[in-house]
Each structure stands twice: as structure tokens, then as C-alpha cells.
């Protein structure tokens, strides 16, 4: 079976997901190349990591639709997703306590390649922010997928367990960030992390998105909760 036959066998939602992911990826690649030409800089693989995050995230958003559920289930799932996003932003370095140096607010628009820009940096007396577009988008996508997973669990207890603690694919990026500092907005901009750590964090993100989107064995687990 060739690729065209496989694509024909997909439903409309999955076809749209692949189409939109391809459009996003192609658009970002063109923008990256334009940035390289205009800035007279040589592209590196680090420049392409946002392309992967945005394309895979778009694919997951388009193909994922939470199952119908009651108001209480949605509220619980929403609370879990918000808490999960908050955890990711803290362990991922987007938000944290300020260090000894305060620099105020800085918005970088043209210094970094697309996906890294526009970045919002802030270091105040108590709070530090390092909002990088592709990581912020990725964390939002993961949180939405956790919401969909919790809704599908159809219950506050089951949703809580699957959405944050018992779901390996949910905890994977949290553990990765805590152990290795793999996805750090501030570290990225300060060049404190290596290209290898960016690559590994991208692998973690892709695997997590796929697991949360496909949810292998989830129906079997849900029936036993």
C-alpha cells in the first residue's frame, strides 16, 4: 500500500490534521530560510526545533476532540489541565523566582529565528519570565491533550489519576525537565543548554504528544477505573 492509499483510508479529521501540520511546517521552514538570508546567518538544527513543535502540536490539536461529558467532569478536567500547564511552565523555565540580577522587561523580535521570536523576557525583584513561543505553544498543546484525556476518563478520580499522576506520557516532559533541565526558556536564550538537550526535549515532546493523542491501551484502562 502506497502513501496515497494510506491517506485515502484516513478519516477527514486525520486528513486535516496532516494537512495543517504540513502547512505549518512548510511556512516555518520558509520563514527560517528568509531569516537566514536577511540576517546573513547560517541555519543550525536548533532553528528547526520550533518547526517540529509547531507542526506536531498543530497535528495533535486538529485531530483531538474531547468526548462529550458532563459539566462536573469538564470542570475537573479543566482544573487538571491548568495545574498541569502551571507545572510545565515552572519546571520548563518559563516562569520562576527571580535571581540576583534584575533586568526588567525585554522583548526580542528579530534577534532569534522564527519560533524563538518574539520572546518575552522579564527579571524583576521576585518573578522571572522567559516566554519562548514554541515552548509556550507546546506546553499549551500538552495541557489540552491532558484535558481531553481526563474528560475521556469520565470521572474526577480517574481523570485526576490519568491526567497528571498515573499517565506516563503526561509526566514524561515534567520528569525530563526536572532531571535534565531539557526545556528551559531562560536557559535557551542564555545559551546555557546544548543543542543535544534541545533535541532530546523535542523527542520527549513528540513522544508525549503522540502518546496523549493516540492513547494506546487507554480504553482498556478506562474500563477498569
GROMACS .gro file of C-alpha atoms in nm:
model
  225
    1UNK     CA    1   0.000   0.000   0.000
    2UNK     CA    2   0.148   0.331  -0.105
    3UNK     CA    3   0.123   0.661   0.084
    4UNK     CA    4  -0.170   0.782  -0.128
    5UNK     CA    5  -0.373   0.471  -0.043
    6UNK     CA    6  -0.300   0.512   0.325
    7UNK     CA    7  -0.402   0.876   0.315
    8UNK     CA    8  -0.727   0.785   0.138
    9UNK     CA    9  -0.810   0.546   0.421
   10UNK     CA   10  -0.791   0.817   0.685
   11UNK     CA   11  -1.098   1.000   0.812
   12UNK     CA   12  -1.149   1.369   0.741
   13UNK     CA   13  -1.021   1.483   1.081
   14UNK     CA   14  -0.692   1.298   1.043
   15UNK     CA   15  -0.650   1.422   0.687
   16UNK     CA   16  -0.700   1.780   0.806
   17UNK     CA   17  -0.452   1.724   1.087
   18UNK     CA   18  -0.184   1.609   0.842
   19UNK     CA   19  -0.267   1.891   0.600
   20UNK     CA   20  -0.250   2.167   0.861
   21UNK     CA   21   0.066   2.023   1.015
   22UNK     CA   22   0.228   2.025   0.670
   23UNK     CA   23   0.120   2.383   0.605
   24UNK     CA   24   0.260   2.498   0.939
   25UNK     CA   25   0.588   2.313   0.886
   26UNK     CA   26   0.635   2.447   0.532
   27UNK     CA   27   0.553   2.802   0.637
   28UNK     CA   28   0.800   2.796   0.925
   29UNK     CA   29   1.075   2.645   0.710
   30UNK     CA   30   1.030   2.925   0.457
   31UNK     CA   31   1.041   3.185   0.734
   32UNK     CA   32   1.356   3.028   0.878
   33UNK     CA   33   1.525   3.039   0.539
   34UNK     CA   34   1.421   3.401   0.489
   35UNK     CA   35   1.558   3.486   0.833
   36UNK     CA   36   1.888   3.320   0.743
   37UNK     CA   37   1.914   3.518   0.422
   38UNK     CA   38   1.815   3.853   0.573
   39UNK     CA   39   2.034   3.814   0.879
   40UNK     CA   40   2.323   3.661   0.683
   41UNK     CA   41   2.349   3.376   0.930
   42UNK     CA   42   2.393   3.004   0.876
   43UNK     CA   43   2.096   2.794   0.993
   44UNK     CA   44   2.159   2.529   1.256
   45UNK     CA   45   1.943   2.237   1.364
   46UNK     CA   46   1.838   2.435   1.671
   47UNK     CA   47   1.648   2.663   1.435
   48UNK     CA   48   1.433   2.369   1.322
   49UNK     CA   49   1.317   2.253   1.664
   50UNK     CA   50   1.030   2.508   1.673
   51UNK     CA   51   0.919   2.375   1.333
   52UNK     CA   52   0.878   2.029   1.483
   53UNK     CA   53   0.697   2.157   1.794
   54UNK     CA   54   0.452   2.373   1.599
   55UNK     CA   55   0.385   2.110   1.331
   56UNK     CA   56   0.334   1.822   1.575
   57UNK     CA   57   0.131   2.042   1.808
   58UNK     CA   58  -0.094   2.153   1.523
   59UNK     CA   59  -0.143   1.791   1.418
   60UNK     CA   60  -0.246   1.696   1.771
   61UNK     CA   61  -0.485   1.990   1.813
   62UNK     CA   62  -0.667   1.928   1.486
   63UNK     CA   63  -0.709   1.553   1.536
   64UNK     CA   64  -0.809   1.571   1.904
   65UNK     CA   65  -1.164   1.644   2.012
   66UNK     CA   66  -1.270   1.582   2.374
   67UNK     CA   67  -1.557   1.338   2.410
   68UNK     CA   68  -1.892   1.475   2.533
   69UNK     CA   69  -1.906   1.489   2.911
   70UNK     CA   70  -2.095   1.647   3.197
   71UNK     CA   71  -2.021   1.988   3.340
   72UNK     CA   72  -1.856   1.849   3.652
   73UNK     CA   73  -1.623   1.626   3.452
   74UNK     CA   74  -1.525   1.919   3.231
   75UNK     CA   75  -1.455   2.141   3.532
   76UNK     CA   76  -1.236   1.877   3.693
   77UNK     CA   77  -1.054   1.810   3.367
   78UNK     CA   78  -1.004   2.184   3.316
   79UNK     CA   79  -0.858   2.223   3.664
   80UNK     CA   80  -0.621   1.933   3.597
   81UNK     CA   81  -0.511   2.085   3.266
   82UNK     CA   82  -0.449   2.428   3.423
   83UNK     CA   83  -0.248   2.271   3.704
   84UNK     CA   84  -0.052   2.065   3.454
   85UNK     CA   85   0.027   2.374   3.245
   86UNK     CA   86   0.142   2.557   3.557
   87UNK     CA   87   0.376   2.269   3.647
   88UNK     CA   88   0.523   2.263   3.297
   89UNK     CA   89   0.582   2.639   3.290
   90UNK     CA   90   0.769   2.623   3.621
   91UNK     CA   91   0.983   2.314   3.559
   92UNK     CA   92   1.033   2.421   3.197
   93UNK     CA   93   1.176   2.757   3.294
   94UNK     CA   94   0.907   2.984   3.151
   95UNK     CA   95   0.817   3.115   3.496
   96UNK     CA   96   1.024   3.117   3.811
   97UNK     CA   97   1.162   3.312   4.101
   98UNK     CA   98   1.392   3.596   4.013
   99UNK     CA   99   1.766   3.562   4.058
  100UNK     CA  100   2.018   3.811   4.191
  101UNK     CA  101   2.014   4.015   3.869
  102UNK     CA  102   1.709   4.220   3.767
  103UNK     CA  103   1.690   4.333   3.405
  104UNK     CA  104   1.329   4.441   3.370
  105UNK     CA  105   1.122   4.363   3.062
  106UNK     CA  106   1.282   4.275   2.728
  107UNK     CA  107   1.101   4.170   2.411
  108UNK     CA  108   1.318   4.013   2.141
  109UNK     CA  109   1.162   4.037   1.797
  110UNK     CA  110   1.437   3.997   1.540
  111UNK     CA  111   1.742   3.863   1.721
  112UNK     CA  112   1.640   3.497   1.706
  113UNK     CA  113   1.495   3.276   1.427
  114UNK     CA  114   1.118   3.221   1.385
  115UNK     CA  115   0.970   3.009   1.659
  116UNK     CA  116   1.215   3.153   1.910
  117UNK     CA  117   1.087   3.505   1.843
  118UNK     CA  118   0.912   3.708   1.966
  119UNK     CA  119   1.044   3.612   2.309
  120UNK     CA  120   0.937   3.791   2.623
  121UNK     CA  121   1.197   3.814   2.900
  122UNK     CA  122   1.145   3.964   3.239
  123UNK     CA  123   1.355   3.958   3.555
  124UNK     CA  124   1.209   4.153   3.842
  125UNK     CA  125   1.260   4.156   4.214
  126UNK     CA  126   1.055   3.840   4.275
  127UNK     CA  127   0.945   3.699   3.939
  128UNK     CA  128   1.129   3.582   3.628
  129UNK     CA  129   0.968   3.514   3.289
  130UNK     CA  130   1.118   3.365   2.974
  131UNK     CA  131   0.832   3.311   2.731
  132UNK     CA  132   0.954   3.143   2.412
  133UNK     CA  133   0.677   3.092   2.153
  134UNK     CA  134   0.741   2.731   2.060
  135UNK     CA  135   0.775   2.601   2.416
  136UNK     CA  136   0.474   2.801   2.537
  137UNK     CA  137   0.270   2.662   2.246
  138UNK     CA  138   0.395   2.310   2.315
  139UNK     CA  139   0.302   2.327   2.682
  140UNK     CA  140  -0.044   2.456   2.591
  141UNK     CA  141  -0.090   2.166   2.349
  142UNK     CA  142   0.016   1.912   2.611
  143UNK     CA  143  -0.224   2.065   2.862
  144UNK     CA  144  -0.512   2.047   2.613
  145UNK     CA  145  -0.432   1.682   2.546
  146UNK     CA  146  -0.429   1.614   2.920
  147UNK     CA  147  -0.771   1.783   2.938
  148UNK     CA  148  -0.902   1.556   2.662
  149UNK     CA  149  -0.754   1.254   2.837
  150UNK     CA  150  -0.911   1.347   3.169
  151UNK     CA  151  -1.251   1.408   3.006
  152UNK     CA  152  -1.237   1.070   2.838
  153UNK     CA  153  -1.165   0.910   3.175
  154UNK     CA  154  -1.521   1.014   3.272
  155UNK     CA  155  -1.469   1.072   3.638
  156UNK     CA  156  -1.296   1.301   3.880
  157UNK     CA  157  -1.081   1.033   4.041
  158UNK     CA  158  -0.995   0.856   3.718
  159UNK     CA  159  -0.942   1.185   3.540
  160UNK     CA  160  -0.710   1.311   3.809
  161UNK     CA  161  -0.500   0.997   3.807
  162UNK     CA  162  -0.477   0.968   3.431
  163UNK     CA  163  -0.442   1.338   3.372
  164UNK     CA  164  -0.145   1.408   3.591
  165UNK     CA  165  -0.002   1.129   3.804
  166UNK     CA  166  -0.062   0.780   3.665
  167UNK     CA  167  -0.028   0.876   3.297
  168UNK     CA  168   0.333   0.811   3.197
  169UNK     CA  169   0.300   1.020   2.883
  170UNK     CA  170   0.175   1.314   3.092
  171UNK     CA  171   0.458   1.303   3.341
  172UNK     CA  172   0.728   1.239   3.083
  173UNK     CA  173   0.802   1.607   2.997
  174UNK     CA  174   0.782   1.705   3.364
  175UNK     CA  175   1.033   1.441   3.468
  176UNK     CA  176   1.257   1.523   3.173
  177UNK     CA  177   1.261   1.893   3.260
  178UNK     CA  178   1.325   1.829   3.628
  179UNK     CA  179   1.607   1.580   3.576
  180UNK     CA  180   1.792   1.737   3.289
  181UNK     CA  181   1.662   2.091   3.250
  182UNK     CA  182   1.579   1.989   2.895
  183UNK     CA  183   1.331   2.258   2.801
  184UNK     CA  184   1.419   2.586   2.962
  185UNK     CA  185   1.304   2.909   2.808
  186UNK     CA  186   1.554   3.114   3.003
  187UNK     CA  187   1.831   2.862   2.954
  188UNK     CA  188   1.762   2.856   2.583
  189UNK     CA  189   1.800   3.229   2.544
  190UNK     CA  190   2.107   3.237   2.765
  191UNK     CA  191   2.267   2.953   2.567
  192UNK     CA  192   2.304   2.757   2.888
  193UNK     CA  193   2.175   2.438   2.725
  194UNK     CA  194   2.326   2.248   2.437
  195UNK     CA  195   2.181   2.153   2.101
  196UNK     CA  196   2.168   1.795   2.227
  197UNK     CA  197   1.938   1.893   2.513
  198UNK     CA  198   1.709   2.076   2.270
  199UNK     CA  199   1.699   1.768   2.050
  200UNK     CA  200   1.623   1.540   2.342
  201UNK     CA  201   1.350   1.771   2.470
  202UNK     CA  202   1.198   1.774   2.122
  203UNK     CA  203   1.195   1.394   2.117
  204UNK     CA  204   1.028   1.394   2.458
  205UNK     CA  205   0.766   1.640   2.335
  206UNK     CA  206   0.688   1.442   2.018
  207UNK     CA  207   0.661   1.112   2.204
  208UNK     CA  208   0.439   1.268   2.469
  209UNK     CA  209   0.208   1.426   2.211
  210UNK     CA  210   0.175   1.100   2.021
  211UNK     CA  211   0.101   0.901   2.337
  212UNK     CA  212  -0.157   1.152   2.457
  213UNK     CA  213  -0.317   1.173   2.112
  214UNK     CA  214  -0.330   0.802   2.033
  215UNK     CA  215  -0.359   0.685   2.397
  216UNK     CA  216  -0.261   0.320   2.335
  217UNK     CA  217  -0.447   0.086   2.568
  218UNK     CA  218  -0.643   0.373   2.718
  219UNK     CA  219  -0.983   0.214   2.656
  220UNK     CA  220  -0.872  -0.099   2.841
  221UNK     CA  221  -0.751   0.111   3.135
  222UNK     CA  222  -1.061   0.330   3.143
  223UNK     CA  223  -1.290   0.029   3.170
  224UNK     CA  224  -1.112  -0.079   3.486
  225UNK     CA  225  -1.122   0.255   3.668
   0.00000   0.00000   0.00000
